[in-house]
PDB file of C-alpha atoms in Angstrom:
ATOM      1  CA  VAL A   1      -0.021   0.134  -0.205  1.00  0.00           C
ATOM      2  CA  GLY A   2       1.642   3.554  -0.920  1.00  0.00           C
ATOM      3  CA  THR A   3       0.570   7.045  -1.041  1.00  0.00           C
ATOM      4  CA  VAL A   4       2.160   9.996  -2.515  1.00  0.00           C
ATOM      5  CA  SER A   5       0.926  13.749  -2.602  1.00  0.00           C
ATOM      6  CA  VAL A   6       2.544  17.058  -3.772  1.00  0.00           C
ATOM      7  CA  PHE A   7       1.850  19.949  -1.425  1.00  0.00           C
ATOM      8  CA  ARG A   8       2.351  23.926  -1.671  1.00  0.00           C
ATOM      9  CA  VAL A   9       1.195  25.453   1.936  1.00  0.00           C
ATOM     10  CA  THR A  10       1.518  29.209   1.885  1.00  0.00           C
ATOM     11  CA  ARG A  11       1.058  31.713   4.788  1.00  0.00           C
ATOM     12  CA  GLN A  12       0.067  34.971   4.071  1.00  0.00           C
ATOM     13  CA  ASN A  13       0.996  38.258   6.109  1.00  0.00           C
ATOM     14  CA  ARG A  14       4.702  37.629   6.905  1.00  0.00           C
ATOM     15  CA  VAL A  15       5.541  40.639   9.497  1.00  0.00           C
ATOM     16  CA  VAL A  16       9.086  42.405   7.566  1.00  0.00           C
ATOM     17  CA  ASP A  17      10.748  45.715   7.847  1.00  0.00           C
ATOM     18  CA  ASP A  18       9.559  48.370   5.292  1.00  0.00           C
ATOM     19  CA  ALA A  19      12.688  49.742   4.305  1.00  0.00           C
ATOM     20  CA  LEU A  20      12.077  52.295   2.472  1.00  0.00           C
ATOM     21  CA  ARG A  21       8.843  54.048   4.438  1.00  0.00           C
ATOM     22  CA  GLN A  22      11.468  53.665   7.216  1.00  0.00           C
ATOM     23  CA  PHE A  23      14.268  55.454   5.700  1.00  0.00           C
ATOM     24  CA  GLU A  24      11.972  57.953   4.598  1.00  0.00           C
ATOM     25  CA  GLU A  25      10.574  58.405   7.835  1.00  0.00           C
ATOM     26  CA  PRO A  26      11.204  62.431   8.977  1.00  0.00           C
ATOM     27  CA  LEU A  27      11.603  61.152  12.670  1.00  0.00           C
ATOM     28  CA  ASN A  28      14.580  58.838  11.441  1.00  0.00           C
ATOM     29  CA  ALA A  29      16.250  61.862   9.948  1.00  0.00           C
ATOM     30  CA  LEU A  30      19.842  62.494  10.510  1.00  0.00           C
ATOM     31  CA  PRO A  31      21.734  65.592  12.049  1.00  0.00           C
ATOM     32  CA  GLY A  32      21.265  68.420   9.525  1.00  0.00           C
ATOM     33  CA  GLY A  33      17.768  66.646   8.480  1.00  0.00           C
ATOM     34  CA  ALA A  34      19.305  64.255   5.941  1.00  0.00           C
ATOM     35  CA  PRO A  35      17.332  61.247   5.404  1.00  0.00           C
ATOM     36  CA  GLY A  36      18.497  58.165   7.317  1.00  0.00           C
ATOM     37  CA  SER A  37      18.073  55.187   9.077  1.00  0.00           C
ATOM     38  CA  SER A  38      17.822  55.612  12.773  1.00  0.00           C
ATOM     39  CA  ARG A  39      14.555  53.686  14.268  1.00  0.00           C
ATOM     40  CA  ILE A  40      13.006  56.572  16.258  1.00  0.00           C
ATOM     41  CA  VAL A  41      10.219  55.108  14.069  1.00  0.00           C
ATOM     42  CA  ARG A  42       9.673  51.737  12.543  1.00  0.00           C
ATOM     43  CA  TRP A  43       7.987  50.636  10.137  1.00  0.00           C
ATOM     44  CA  PHE A  44       7.393  47.265   9.053  1.00  0.00           C
ATOM     45  CA  SER A  45       5.166  45.751   5.994  1.00  0.00           C
ATOM     46  CA  ALA A  46       2.558  42.679   6.631  1.00  0.00           C
ATOM     47  CA  SER A  47       2.145  41.924   2.730  1.00  0.00           C
ATOM     48  CA  ALA A  48       4.999  39.359   2.589  1.00  0.00           C
ATOM     49  CA  THR A  49       4.156  35.601   1.813  1.00  0.00           C
ATOM     50  CA  GLU A  50       5.443  32.277   3.015  1.00  0.00           C
ATOM     51  CA  GLU A  51       5.449  29.408   1.071  1.00  0.00           C
ATOM     52  CA  ASN A  52       6.395  25.886   0.709  1.00  0.00           C
ATOM     53  CA  GLU A  53       6.543  23.520  -2.275  1.00  0.00           C
ATOM     54  CA  GLY A  54       7.227  19.896  -1.782  1.00  0.00           C
ATOM     55  CA  ALA A  55       5.946  16.046  -2.023  1.00  0.00           C
ATOM     56  CA  GLU A  56       5.231  13.611   0.620  1.00  0.00           C
ATOM     57  CA  PHE A  57       5.365   9.497   0.300  1.00  0.00           C
ATOM     58  CA  GLU A  58       4.383   6.642   2.450  1.00  0.00           C
ATOM     59  CA  ALA A  59       4.965   2.972   1.746  1.00  0.00           C
ATOM     60  CA  ILE A  60       3.359  -0.104   3.624  1.00  0.00           C
ATOM     61  CA  TRP A  61       4.985  -3.490   2.584  1.00  0.00           C
ATOM     62  CA  THR A  62       3.878  -6.577   4.311  1.00  0.00           C
ATOM     63  CA  PRO A  63       5.042 -10.119   2.717  1.00  0.00           C
ATOM     64  CA  GLN A  64       3.428 -12.255   5.145  1.00  0.00           C
ATOM     65  CA  ARG A  65       1.774 -11.665   8.252  1.00  0.00           C
ATOM     66  CA  ASN A  66       4.209 -11.407  11.548  1.00  0.00           C
ATOM     67  CA  TYR A  67       6.315  -8.531   9.481  1.00  0.00           C
ATOM     68  CA  GLN A  68       6.012  -5.227   8.313  1.00  0.00           C
ATOM     69  CA  ALA A  69       8.011  -2.551   6.778  1.00  0.00           C
ATOM     70  CA  VAL A  70       6.577   1.249   6.587  1.00  0.00           C
ATOM     71  CA  VAL A  71       8.996   4.102   4.865  1.00  0.00           C
ATOM     72  CA  SER A  72       7.454   7.523   4.758  1.00  0.00           C
ATOM     73  CA  GLY A  73       9.066  11.032   3.890  1.00  0.00           C
ATOM     74  CA  SER A  74       9.112  14.403   2.082  1.00  0.00           C
ATOM     75  CA  TRP A  75      11.203  16.568   0.085  1.00  0.00           C
ATOM     76  CA  MET A  76      10.327  20.140   0.224  1.00  0.00           C
ATOM     77  CA  TRP A  77      12.270  21.214  -3.000  1.00  0.00           C
ATOM     78  CA  SER A  78      10.829  25.024  -1.755  1.00  0.00           C
ATOM     79  CA  SER A  79      10.538  27.169   1.148  1.00  0.00           C
ATOM     80  CA  LYS A  80      10.742  30.720   1.002  1.00  0.00           C
ATOM     81  CA  THR A  81       9.447  34.326   1.814  1.00  0.00           C
ATOM     82  CA  LEU A  82       7.777  36.010  -1.067  1.00  0.00           C
ATOM     83  CA  SER A  83       9.063  39.361  -1.049  1.00  0.00           C
ATOM     84  CA  ASP A  84       6.260  42.446  -1.641  1.00  0.00           C
ATOM     85  CA  PRO A  85       8.031  44.331  -4.507  1.00  0.00           C
ATOM     86  CA  SER A  86       8.036  47.558  -2.375  1.00  0.00           C
ATOM     87  CA  LEU A  87      10.240  45.544   0.400  1.00  0.00           C
ATOM     88  CA  ASP A  88      13.311  45.706  -2.693  1.00  0.00           C
ATOM     89  CA  ILE A  89      16.499  46.650  -1.535  1.00  0.00           C
ATOM     90  CA  LEU A  90      17.714  49.924  -2.713  1.00  0.00           C
ATOM     91  CA  PRO A  91      21.193  51.735  -3.255  1.00  0.00           C
ATOM     92  CA  ASN A  92      21.233  53.571   0.026  1.00  0.00           C
ATOM     93  CA  THR A  93      19.778  50.836   2.291  1.00  0.00           C
ATOM     94  CA  PRO A  94      21.665  50.516   5.252  1.00  0.00           C
ATOM     95  CA  ALA A  95      23.854  47.603   5.496  1.00  0.00           C
ATOM     96  CA  GLY A  96      21.914  45.974   8.818  1.00  0.00           C
ATOM     97  CA  THR A  97      18.852  46.289   6.736  1.00  0.00           C
ATOM     98  CA  VAL A  98      20.544  44.263   3.296  1.00  0.00           C
ATOM     99  CA  ILE A  99      21.649  41.593   5.979  1.00  0.00           C
ATOM    100  CA  SER A 100      18.371  41.295   7.475  1.00  0.00           C
ATOM    101  CA  ARG A 101      16.812  41.216   3.822  1.00  0.00           C
ATOM    102  CA  ASN A 102      19.268  38.443   2.873  1.00  0.00           C
ATOM    103  CA  ILE A 103      18.372  36.569   6.162  1.00  0.00           C
ATOM    104  CA  ILE A 104      14.657  36.424   5.298  1.00  0.00           C
ATOM    105  CA  PHE A 105      14.316  36.427   1.282  1.00  0.00           C
ATOM    106  CA  GLY A 106      17.735  34.701   0.534  1.00  0.00           C
ATOM    107  CA  ASN A 107      17.392  31.715   2.438  1.00  0.00           C
ATOM    108  CA  ARG A 108      15.046  28.757   3.494  1.00  0.00           C
ATOM    109  CA  LEU A 109      12.479  29.237   6.223  1.00  0.00           C
ATOM    110  CA  PRO A 110      14.170  28.340   9.807  1.00  0.00           C
ATOM    111  CA  TYR A 111      13.262  24.843  10.579  1.00  0.00           C
ATOM    112  CA  ALA A 112      12.256  23.960   7.604  1.00  0.00           C
ATOM    113  CA  PRO A 113      14.836  20.805   6.352  1.00  0.00           C
ATOM    114  CA  GLU A 114      14.865  19.784   2.551  1.00  0.00           C
ATOM    115  CA  HIS A 115      14.396  16.575   2.882  1.00  0.00           C
ATOM    116  CA  LEU A 116      12.992  13.871   6.152  1.00  0.00           C
ATOM    117  CA  LEU A 117      13.061  10.263   5.601  1.00  0.00           C
ATOM    118  CA  THR A 118      11.508   7.402   8.283  1.00  0.00           C
ATOM    119  CA  LEU A 119      11.903   3.478   7.771  1.00  0.00           C
ATOM    120  CA  GLY A 120      10.300   1.282  10.639  1.00  0.00           C
ATOM    121  CA  LEU A 121      10.289  -2.855  10.307  1.00  0.00           C
ATOM    122  CA  THR A 122       7.986  -4.834  12.711  1.00  0.00           C
ATOM    123  CA  TYR A 123       8.239  -7.984  13.307  1.00  0.00           C
ATOM    124  CA  GLY A 124       5.600 -10.277  15.434  1.00  0.00           C
ATOM    125  CA  HIS A 125       6.287 -13.858  16.738  1.00  0.00           C
ATOM    126  CA  PRO A 126       3.512 -15.944  17.040  1.00  0.00           C
ATOM    127  CA  ILE A 127       4.281 -16.111  20.937  1.00  0.00           C
ATOM    128  CA  GLY A 128       3.014 -12.718  21.513  1.00  0.00           C
ATOM    129  CA  LEU A 129       6.305 -10.722  21.331  1.00  0.00           C
ATOM    130  CA  ASP A 130       6.634  -7.758  19.337  1.00  0.00           C
ATOM    131  CA  VAL A 131       9.945  -5.729  17.729  1.00  0.00           C
ATOM    132  CA  ARG A 132      10.090  -2.589  16.214  1.00  0.00           C
ATOM    133  CA  ILE A 133      12.874  -0.998  15.024  1.00  0.00           C
ATOM    134  CA  GLU A 134      12.773   2.535  13.267  1.00  0.00           C
ATOM    135  CA  ALA A 135      15.285   4.802  11.975  1.00  0.00           C
ATOM    136  CA  VAL A 136      14.592   8.825  11.475  1.00  0.00           C
ATOM    137  CA  TYR A 137      16.645  10.863   9.319  1.00  0.00           C
ATOM    138  CA  VAL A 138      16.425  14.750   9.336  1.00  0.00           C
ATOM    139  CA  ASP A 139      17.976  17.022   6.515  1.00  0.00           C
ATOM    140  CA  GLU A 140      20.015  19.927   7.742  1.00  0.00           C
ATOM    141  CA  GLN A 141      17.745  23.272   8.711  1.00  0.00           C
ATOM    142  CA  TYR A 142      18.080  26.958   9.149  1.00  0.00           C
ATOM    143  CA  SER A 143      17.285  28.327  12.746  1.00  0.00           C
ATOM    144  CA  ASP A 144      16.104  31.278  13.665  1.00  0.00           C
ATOM    145  CA  ASP A 145      18.261  31.870  16.922  1.00  0.00           C
ATOM    146  CA  ARG A 146      21.090  33.982  15.835  1.00  0.00           C
ATOM    147  CA  GLU A 147      23.328  32.289  18.475  1.00  0.00           C
ATOM    148  CA  THR A 148      23.363  29.095  16.780  1.00  0.00           C
ATOM    149  CA  GLU A 149      26.916  28.711  15.734  1.00  0.00           C
ATOM    150  CA  ASP A 150      28.156  28.238  11.649  1.00  0.00           C
ATOM    151  CA  PRO A 151      26.384  31.536  10.452  1.00  0.00           C
ATOM    152  CA  THR A 152      25.063  31.386   6.665  1.00  0.00           C
ATOM    153  CA  PRO A 153      27.267  33.819   4.071  1.00  0.00           C
ATOM    154  CA  ASN A 154      23.699  35.810   3.530  1.00  0.00           C
ATOM    155  CA  GLY A 155      23.426  36.793   7.297  1.00  0.00           C
ATOM    156  CA  ARG A 156      24.029  35.604  11.059  1.00  0.00           C
ATOM    157  CA  ARG A 157      21.614  32.374  10.808  1.00  0.00           C
ATOM    158  CA  GLY A 158      22.674  29.378  12.004  1.00  0.00           C
ATOM    159  CA  VAL A 159      22.347  26.002  10.372  1.00  0.00           C
ATOM    160  CA  LEU A 160      21.212  22.894  12.317  1.00  0.00           C
ATOM    161  CA  GLU A 161      23.128  19.747  11.105  1.00  0.00           C
ATOM    162  CA  ASP A 162      21.237  17.091   9.652  1.00  0.00           C
ATOM    163  CA  TYR A 163      21.110  13.890  11.970  1.00  0.00           C
ATOM    164  CA  LEU A 164      20.090  10.161  12.102  1.00  0.00           C
ATOM    165  CA  ILE A 165      18.685   8.498  14.996  1.00  0.00           C
ATOM    166  CA  TRP A 166      17.355   4.898  15.779  1.00  0.00           C
ATOM    167  CA  ASN A 167      14.518   4.072  17.978  1.00  0.00           C
ATOM    168  CA  PHE A 168      13.336   0.517  19.347  1.00  0.00           C
ATOM    169  CA  SER A 169      10.227  -0.678  20.803  1.00  0.00           C
ATOM    170  CA  SER A 170       9.182  -4.386  21.552  1.00  0.00           C
ATOM    171  CA  SER A 171       5.989  -5.474  23.457  1.00  0.00           C
ATOM    172  CA  TYR A 172       4.684  -9.277  24.525  1.00  0.00           C
ATOM    173  CA  GLU A 173       1.496 -10.105  25.148  1.00  0.00           C
ATOM    174  CA  VAL A 174       0.587 -12.774  27.893  1.00  0.00           C
ATOM    175  CA  PRO A 175      -3.541 -13.528  26.657  1.00  0.00           C
ATOM    176  CA  ALA A 176      -4.472 -15.643  29.994  1.00  0.00           C
ATOM    177  CA  TRP A 177      -3.651 -12.386  31.985  1.00  0.00           C
ATOM    178  CA  SER A 178      -4.762 -10.067  29.261  1.00  0.00           C
ATOM    179  CA  THR A 179      -1.897  -7.857  29.783  1.00  0.00           C
ATOM    180  CA  THR A 180       0.863  -6.467  27.683  1.00  0.00           C
ATOM    181  CA  PHE A 181       4.238  -5.636  28.582  1.00  0.00           C
ATOM    182  CA  PHE A 182       6.177  -2.820  26.663  1.00  0.00           C
ATOM    183  CA  LEU A 183       9.637  -1.227  26.630  1.00  0.00           C
ATOM    184  CA  SER A 184      10.618   1.724  24.357  1.00  0.00           C
ATOM    185  CA  VAL A 185      14.077   3.314  23.700  1.00  0.00           C
ATOM    186  CA  LYS A 186      14.242   6.394  22.013  1.00  0.00           C
ATOM    187  CA  ASN A 187      17.149   7.922  20.300  1.00  0.00           C
ATOM    188  CA  LEU A 188      19.319   4.592  20.467  1.00  0.00           C
ATOM    189  CA  GLY A 189      22.653   5.443  19.828  1.00  0.00           C
ATOM    190  CA  ASP A 190      22.755   8.411  21.905  1.00  0.00           C
ATOM    191  CA  GLU A 191      22.936  10.785  19.456  1.00  0.00           C
ATOM    192  CA  GLU A 192      23.667  14.744  19.734  1.00  0.00           C
ATOM    193  CA  TYR A 193      21.817  16.775  17.664  1.00  0.00           C
ATOM    194  CA  MET A 194      20.053  20.183  17.358  1.00  0.00           C
ATOM    195  CA  THR A 195      16.309  20.386  16.638  1.00  0.00           C
ATOM    196  CA  ASP A 196      13.664  23.204  17.301  1.00  0.00           C
ATOM    197  CA  ARG A 197      10.825  23.621  19.769  1.00  0.00           C
ATOM    198  CA  SER A 198       9.157  26.195  19.339  1.00  0.00           C
ATOM    199  CA  ARG A 199      10.843  28.170  17.229  1.00  0.00           C
ATOM    200  CA  GLY A 200      14.130  27.929  18.945  1.00  0.00           C
ATOM    201  CA  ALA A 201      16.905  25.734  18.773  1.00  0.00           C
ATOM    202  CA  TYR A 202      17.306  23.066  21.277  1.00  0.00           C
ATOM    203  CA  ALA A 203      19.280  19.706  21.715  1.00  0.00           C
ATOM    204  CA  GLY A 204      17.907  16.944  20.731  1.00  0.00           C
ATOM    205  CA  MET A 205      17.012  14.236  23.684  1.00  0.00           C
ATOM    206  CA  GLY A 206      19.127  11.696  24.594  1.00  0.00           C
ATOM    207  CA  ARG A 207      18.968   7.872  24.326  1.00  0.00           C
ATOM    208  CA  SER A 208      15.642   7.686  26.728  1.00  0.00           C
ATOM    209  CA  TYR A 209      13.913   4.350  28.288  1.00  0.00           C
ATOM    210  CA  SER A 210      10.309   3.595  28.607  1.00  0.00           C
ATOM    211  CA  ALA A 211       8.904   0.570  30.184  1.00  0.00           C
ATOM    212  CA  GLY A 212       5.627  -0.474  31.735  1.00  0.00           C
ATOM    213  CA  PHE A 213       2.224  -2.916  30.971  1.00  0.00           C
ATOM    214  CA  THR A 214      -1.522  -2.337  30.299  1.00  0.00           C
ATOM    215  CA  VAL A 215      -4.312  -4.763  31.568  1.00  0.00           C
ATOM    216  CA  ARG A 216      -7.421  -4.919  30.211  1.00  0.00           C
ATOM    217  CA  PHE A 217     -10.608  -5.779  31.832  1.00  0.00           C
TER     218      PHE A 217
END
């Protein structure tokens, strides 16, 4: 069984600095009355649009009753902010605004990896034992955290390196007790990686364990 889909997702009213209007604002004039870029008054435009385009897929293979393989992933070939023509960089645009523009319009959106891939293998033994191993790959992505190392050439925005983590889980059912015991290990190799939580870059969770049981009445 397999599915493939192609998508385009847009978010309108992306707020960015309006460089021209800010530069021409009389209250931002330099000493002597010349136009300037001080931020006594700061103007924004909410007319830019964020756009993501890509494809995603999922395939499930069950060659026999007790074995199953699931592979899923996505390729997001475009992830960007579309510029409003009124926000284009001008010859007299301040250097700080140029850097900000290149970060916003010249790079991918933050936390939007180009490639994602997940592969899961599950085996179920007739005695009631199920075992699953899963591999999760996430491509490199940009961060909006300016303190992240490895800034991009277009401005100070960090790059989160790609990573691969393995997860393991198993369960054992005892029908006579109506009970199922389970064990789960996340990040089996204790891989060190950076990820995003609530629009910020954080260290990913290290190796973690969970175990327990459920009883049906």
